[in-house]
């Protein structure tokens, strides 16, 4: 398949009259899959009402079809056609955070969405992305758009059109390039079908942000267990993984440098994932600052691009700085934990 590539400046006026947007939307209406930018990561979109279209997403990504997709909408009228009801907590969250990086789980209406989109569940995940190109293409397509991240399954999510191209060129109908995404990690997923909202995936909208609007929320216990450390490295938790094994480092600069030196002494090409503040202190083959420790949103923004850069540099082991489990730090650490398959190295546990 020849994959079309369209570049559109996201800041131009009257996007919907752009021929590139019309062409992308026409393909979506025709049950083809098209990648487009959102404020979090690039999505791989398809008509959420069509089994045929949804099947093409799983095929292009190489994703197991028991993992349900997020349905993207451009206005609230679209939501009412998809869900059985809109609980009060969900209403408050939508008002506060939509359009934006928050996905809400609702009870679905029967016989509307393709079964492949919800993987046969009684619930559906919905979000309204805060990106002018995404909103324009969804509006123009006139149907709700199912969209997982536009990467090959197991690869880091794409935060630039070139990442999508690397993974999916020849496998999808088109890519709409709107530049780098902003948030950089996938949306927060919150289940609003219970009285107390449950956070299933941490993201750009934090627990603190939500609690300011709805009162108490809780993290899904499965999430908490997975982030308890140290945790034995189970392959089933491995996601977003760089090619080289990665370790989360908890210790002083001197101790981390000693770990780097030990790996280099074994002849290994070492990558160090660090920050603008800490980068000057490390010596390794590939030292990459990933944002600033003073601004964890900047770490989230760059994280996946940095993981892909380590792949391109063919490093053999990656050591990573770690961050506090607070605010956006929870989302950053959740992705780092997965990328590292929960492998930690701690200074206090190391023998002298
Ligand atoms: O930021 C994002 O959310 C990006 C952009 C493209 O919008 N999309 C994204 O989609 O990350 P995906 O498919 O990679 O992640 C969807 C997540 C998965 O963890 C899936 O298990 C969960 O949402 N999910 C979907 N439907 C669900 C449901 N009914 N109940 C619980 N979790 C659900
Ligand atoms: Mg994904």
Coordinates of N, CA and C in Angstrom, one line a residue, residues 178-301:
X178 N 1.4 17.2 11.6 CA 1.1 18.5 12.3 C 2.2 18.9 13.2
X179 N 3.4 18.4 13.0 CA 4.5 18.7 13.9 C 4.6 17.8 15.1
X180 N 5.5 18.2 16.1 CA 5.6 17.4 17.3 C 4.4 17.5 18.2
X181 N 4.1 16.5 18.9 CA 2.9 16.6 19.9 C 3.4 17.3 21.1
X182 N 2.5 17.7 22.0 CA 2.8 18.5 23.1 C 3.1 17.7 24.4
X183 N 2.0 17.0 24.9 CA 2.1 16.3 26.2 C 3.2 15.2 26.1
X184 N 3.2 14.4 25.1 CA 4.2 13.5 24.9 C 4.0 12.1 25.4
X185 N 3.1 11.9 26.4 CA 2.7 10.6 26.8 C 1.1 10.5 26.6
X186 N 0.6 9.3 26.5 CA -0.8 9.0 26.2 C -1.7 9.6 27.3
X187 N -2.9 9.8 26.9 CA -3.9 10.5 27.8 C -4.1 9.7 29.1
X188 N -4.5 10.4 30.2 CA -4.9 9.8 31.4 C -6.2 9.0 31.1
X189 N -6.3 7.8 31.6 CA -7.6 7.0 31.4 C -8.3 6.9 32.8
X190 N -9.5 7.4 32.9 CA -10.2 7.3 34.2 C -11.6 6.6 34.0
X191 N -11.9 5.7 34.8 CA -13.2 4.9 34.8 C -14.2 5.7 35.7
X192 N -15.2 6.2 35.0 CA -16.2 7.0 35.8 C -17.5 6.1 35.9
X193 N -17.5 4.8 35.7 CA -18.7 4.0 35.9 C -18.9 3.7 37.3
X194 N -17.9 3.8 38.2 CA -18.1 3.6 39.6 C -18.3 5.0 40.3
X195 N -18.7 5.0 41.6 CA -19.0 6.2 42.3 C -17.7 7.0 42.5
X196 N -16.6 6.4 42.9 CA -15.3 7.0 43.0 C -14.5 6.7 41.7
X197 N -14.2 7.8 41.0 CA -13.4 7.5 39.7 C -12.1 6.8 39.9
X198 N -11.8 5.8 39.0 CA -10.6 5.0 39.1 C -9.7 5.3 38.0
X199 N -8.4 5.7 38.3 CA -7.5 6.1 37.3 C -6.8 4.8 36.8
X200 N -7.0 4.4 35.6 CA -6.5 3.2 35.0 C -5.1 3.4 34.4
X201 N -4.9 4.6 33.9 CA -3.6 4.9 33.3 C -3.2 6.4 33.6
X202 N -2.1 6.6 34.2 CA -1.7 8.0 34.5 C -1.3 8.7 33.3
X203 N -1.5 10.0 33.2 CA -1.2 10.8 32.0 C -1.0 12.3 32.3
X204 N -1.2 13.1 31.3 CA -1.0 14.6 31.5 C -2.0 15.2 32.4
X205 N -3.2 14.7 32.5 CA -4.1 15.2 33.6 C -3.9 14.4 34.8
X206 N -3.4 15.1 35.9 CA -3.0 14.3 37.1 C -4.1 14.0 38.0
X207 N -3.8 13.1 39.0 CA -4.8 12.8 40.1 C -5.2 14.1 40.8
X208 N -4.2 14.9 41.1 CA -4.4 16.2 41.7 C -5.4 17.1 40.9
X209 N -5.1 17.1 39.6 CA -6.0 17.9 38.7 C -7.5 17.5 38.8
X210 N -7.6 16.1 38.8 CA -9.0 15.6 38.8 C -9.7 15.8 40.2
X211 N -8.9 15.6 41.2 CA -9.4 15.7 42.6 C -9.9 17.1 42.9
X212 N -9.3 18.1 42.2 CA -9.7 19.5 42.4 C -11.1 19.7 41.8
X213 N -11.5 18.8 40.9 CA -12.8 19.0 40.2 C -13.9 18.1 40.8
X214 N -13.5 16.8 41.1 CA -14.5 15.8 41.5 C -14.3 15.3 42.9
X215 N -13.4 15.8 43.7 CA -13.1 15.2 45.0 C -12.3 13.9 44.8
X216 N -12.5 12.9 45.7 CA -11.7 11.7 45.7 C -11.6 10.9 44.4
X217 N -10.4 10.5 44.0 CA -10.2 9.5 43.0 C -9.2 8.5 43.5
X218 N -9.2 7.3 42.9 CA -8.2 6.3 43.3 C -7.4 5.8 42.1
X219 N -6.2 5.3 42.3 CA -5.5 4.6 41.3 C -5.9 3.2 41.3
X220 N -6.1 2.6 40.1 CA -6.3 1.2 40.0 C -5.2 0.4 40.7
X221 N -5.6 -0.5 41.7 CA -4.6 -1.2 42.4 C -3.6 -2.0 41.6
X222 N -4.0 -2.5 40.4 CA -3.1 -3.2 39.5 C -1.9 -2.2 39.1
X223 N -2.3 -1.0 38.9 CA -1.3 0.0 38.5 C -0.3 0.2 39.6
X224 N -0.8 0.3 40.9 CA 0.1 0.5 42.0 C 1.1 -0.7 42.2
X225 N 0.5 -1.9 42.1 CA 1.4 -3.0 42.2 C 2.5 -3.0 41.2
X226 N 2.1 -2.7 40.0 CA 3.1 -2.7 38.9 C 4.2 -1.7 39.1
X227 N 3.9 -0.6 39.9 CA 4.9 0.4 40.1 C 5.6 0.3 41.4
X228 N 5.3 -0.8 42.1 CA 6.0 -1.0 43.3 C 7.4 -1.5 42.9
X229 N 8.4 -1.1 43.7 CA 9.7 -1.5 43.3 C 10.5 -2.1 44.4
X230 N 11.5 -2.9 44.1 CA 11.7 -3.4 42.8 C 10.8 -4.5 42.5
X231 N 10.5 -4.7 41.2 CA 9.6 -5.7 40.8 C 10.3 -6.7 39.8
X232 N 10.0 -7.9 39.9 CA 10.7 -8.8 39.0 C 10.4 -8.5 37.6
X233 N 11.3 -8.6 36.7 CA 11.1 -8.2 35.3 C 10.2 -9.2 34.6
X234 N 9.0 -9.0 34.4 CA 8.1 -9.9 33.7 C 7.9 -9.4 32.3
X235 N 8.1 -10.3 31.4 CA 8.0 -9.9 30.0 C 6.5 -9.4 29.7
X236 N 5.6 -9.9 30.4 CA 4.2 -9.4 30.1 C 4.0 -8.0 30.4
X237 N 4.8 -7.4 31.2 CA 4.7 -5.9 31.5 C 5.5 -5.1 30.5
X238 N 6.2 -5.7 29.6 CA 7.2 -5.0 28.8 C 6.4 -4.3 27.7
X239 N 6.5 -2.9 27.7 CA 5.8 -2.1 26.7 C 6.7 -1.0 26.3
X240 N 6.4 -0.3 25.2 CA 7.2 0.9 24.9 C 8.7 0.7 25.0
X241 N 9.1 -0.6 24.8 CA 10.5 -0.9 25.2 C 11.5 -0.5 24.2
X242 N 12.6 0.1 24.6 CA 13.7 0.3 23.7 C 14.3 -1.0 23.4
X243 N 15.2 -1.1 22.4 CA 15.8 -2.4 22.0 C 16.7 -2.9 23.1
X244 N 17.5 -2.0 23.7 CA 18.4 -2.4 24.7 C 17.8 -2.5 26.1
X245 N 18.3 -3.4 26.9 CA 17.7 -3.5 28.3 C 17.9 -2.2 29.0
X246 N 16.9 -1.8 29.8 CA 17.0 -0.5 30.5 C 16.9 -0.7 32.0
X247 N 17.6 0.1 32.8 CA 17.6 0.0 34.2 C 17.2 1.4 34.8
X248 N 16.4 1.4 35.8 CA 16.0 2.6 36.5 C 17.0 2.8 37.7
X249 N 17.7 3.9 37.8 CA 18.8 4.1 38.7 C 18.4 4.9 39.9
X250 N 18.5 4.4 41.1 CA 18.2 5.1 42.3 C 19.5 5.3 43.1
X251 N 20.1 6.4 43.0 CA 21.4 6.6 43.7 C 22.0 7.9 43.3
X252 N 23.2 8.1 43.9 CA 24.0 9.3 43.6 C 24.6 9.3 42.2
X253 N 24.9 10.5 41.8 CA 25.6 10.6 40.5 C 26.9 9.8 40.4
X254 N 27.6 9.8 41.5 CA 28.9 9.1 41.5 C 28.6 7.6 41.4
X255 N 27.6 7.1 42.1 CA 27.3 5.6 42.0 C 26.8 5.3 40.6
X256 N 25.9 6.1 40.0 CA 25.4 5.9 38.7 C 26.6 5.9 37.7
X257 N 27.5 6.8 37.8 CA 28.7 6.8 36.9 C 29.5 5.6 37.1
X258 N 29.6 5.1 38.3 CA 30.4 3.8 38.5 C 29.7 2.6 37.8
X259 N 28.3 2.6 37.8 CA 27.6 1.6 37.0 C 27.9 1.7 35.5
X260 N 27.9 2.9 35.0 CA 28.2 3.2 33.6 C 29.6 2.6 33.3
X261 N 30.5 3.0 34.2 CA 31.9 2.7 33.9 C 32.1 1.1 33.9
X262 N 31.3 0.5 34.8 CA 31.5 -1.0 34.9 C 30.9 -1.6 33.6
X263 N 29.8 -1.1 33.1 CA 29.3 -1.7 31.8 C 30.2 -1.4 30.7
X264 N 30.8 -0.2 30.6 CA 31.8 0.1 29.6 C 33.0 -0.7 29.6
X265 N 33.4 -1.1 30.9 CA 34.6 -1.9 31.0 C 34.3 -3.3 30.5
X266 N 33.0 -3.7 30.4 CA 32.7 -5.0 29.8 C 32.5 -4.8 28.2
X267 N 32.9 -3.6 27.7 CA 32.8 -3.4 26.3 C 31.5 -3.0 25.8
X268 N 30.5 -2.6 26.7 CA 29.2 -2.3 26.2 C 29.1 -0.8 25.8
X269 N 28.3 -0.6 24.8 CA 27.9 0.8 24.4 C 26.7 1.3 25.3
X270 N 27.0 2.3 26.1 CA 26.0 2.6 27.2 C 25.3 3.9 26.8
X271 N 24.0 3.9 27.0 CA 23.1 5.1 26.9 C 22.7 5.5 28.3
X272 N 22.7 6.9 28.5 CA 22.3 7.4 29.8 C 21.1 8.4 29.5
X273 N 19.9 8.0 30.1 CA 18.8 8.9 29.9 C 18.8 9.8 31.2
X274 N 19.0 11.1 30.9 CA 19.2 12.0 32.0 C 18.4 13.3 31.8
X275 N 18.8 14.4 32.4 CA 18.0 15.7 32.3 C 19.0 16.8 32.0
X276 N 18.5 18.0 31.6 CA 19.4 19.1 31.3 C 20.3 19.4 32.5
X277 N 19.8 19.3 33.8 CA 20.5 19.6 35.0 C 21.7 18.6 35.2
X278 N 21.4 17.3 35.0 CA 22.3 16.2 35.3 C 23.3 15.8 34.2
X279 N 22.9 16.1 33.0 CA 23.7 15.6 31.8 C 25.2 15.9 31.9
X280 N 25.6 17.1 32.3 CA 27.0 17.5 32.3 C 27.8 16.6 33.2
X281 N 27.2 15.8 34.2 CA 27.9 15.0 35.1 C 28.2 13.6 34.6
X282 N 27.6 13.2 33.5 CA 27.8 11.8 33.1 C 28.7 11.7 31.9
X283 N 29.5 10.6 31.9 CA 30.3 10.2 30.7 C 29.9 8.8 30.3
X284 N 29.3 8.8 29.1 CA 28.9 7.5 28.5 C 28.9 7.7 27.0
X285 N 28.7 6.6 26.2 CA 28.8 6.8 24.7 C 27.6 7.7 24.3
X286 N 26.4 7.5 24.8 CA 25.3 8.3 24.4 C 24.6 8.9 25.6
X287 N 24.7 10.2 25.9 CA 24.1 10.8 27.0 C 23.0 11.7 26.5
X288 N 21.7 11.4 26.8 CA 20.7 12.3 26.3 C 19.9 12.9 27.4
X289 N 19.8 14.3 27.4 CA 19.0 14.9 28.4 C 17.5 14.8 27.9
X290 N 16.6 14.4 28.8 CA 15.2 14.3 28.4 C 14.5 15.3 29.3
X291 N 14.4 16.6 28.9 CA 13.7 17.6 29.6 C 14.5 18.0 30.9
X292 N 13.7 18.7 31.8 CA 14.3 19.3 33.0 C 13.7 18.7 34.2
X293 N 14.5 18.4 35.2 CA 14.0 17.9 36.5 C 13.0 18.9 37.1
X294 N 13.2 20.2 36.8 CA 12.3 21.2 37.4 C 11.0 21.3 36.8
X295 N 10.8 20.6 35.6 CA 9.5 20.6 34.9 C 9.3 19.2 34.3
X296 N 8.6 18.4 35.1 CA 8.4 17.0 34.7 C 7.5 16.9 33.4
X297 N 6.7 17.9 33.1 CA 6.0 17.9 31.8 C 7.0 17.9 30.7
X298 N 8.1 18.5 30.8 CA 9.1 18.6 29.8 C 9.8 17.2 29.6
X299 N 9.9 16.4 30.7 CA 10.4 15.1 30.6 C 9.4 14.2 29.8
X300 N 8.1 14.3 30.2 CA 7.1 13.6 29.5 C 7.1 13.9 28.0
X301 N 7.2 15.2 27.7 CA 7.2 15.6 26.3 C 8.3 14.9 25.4

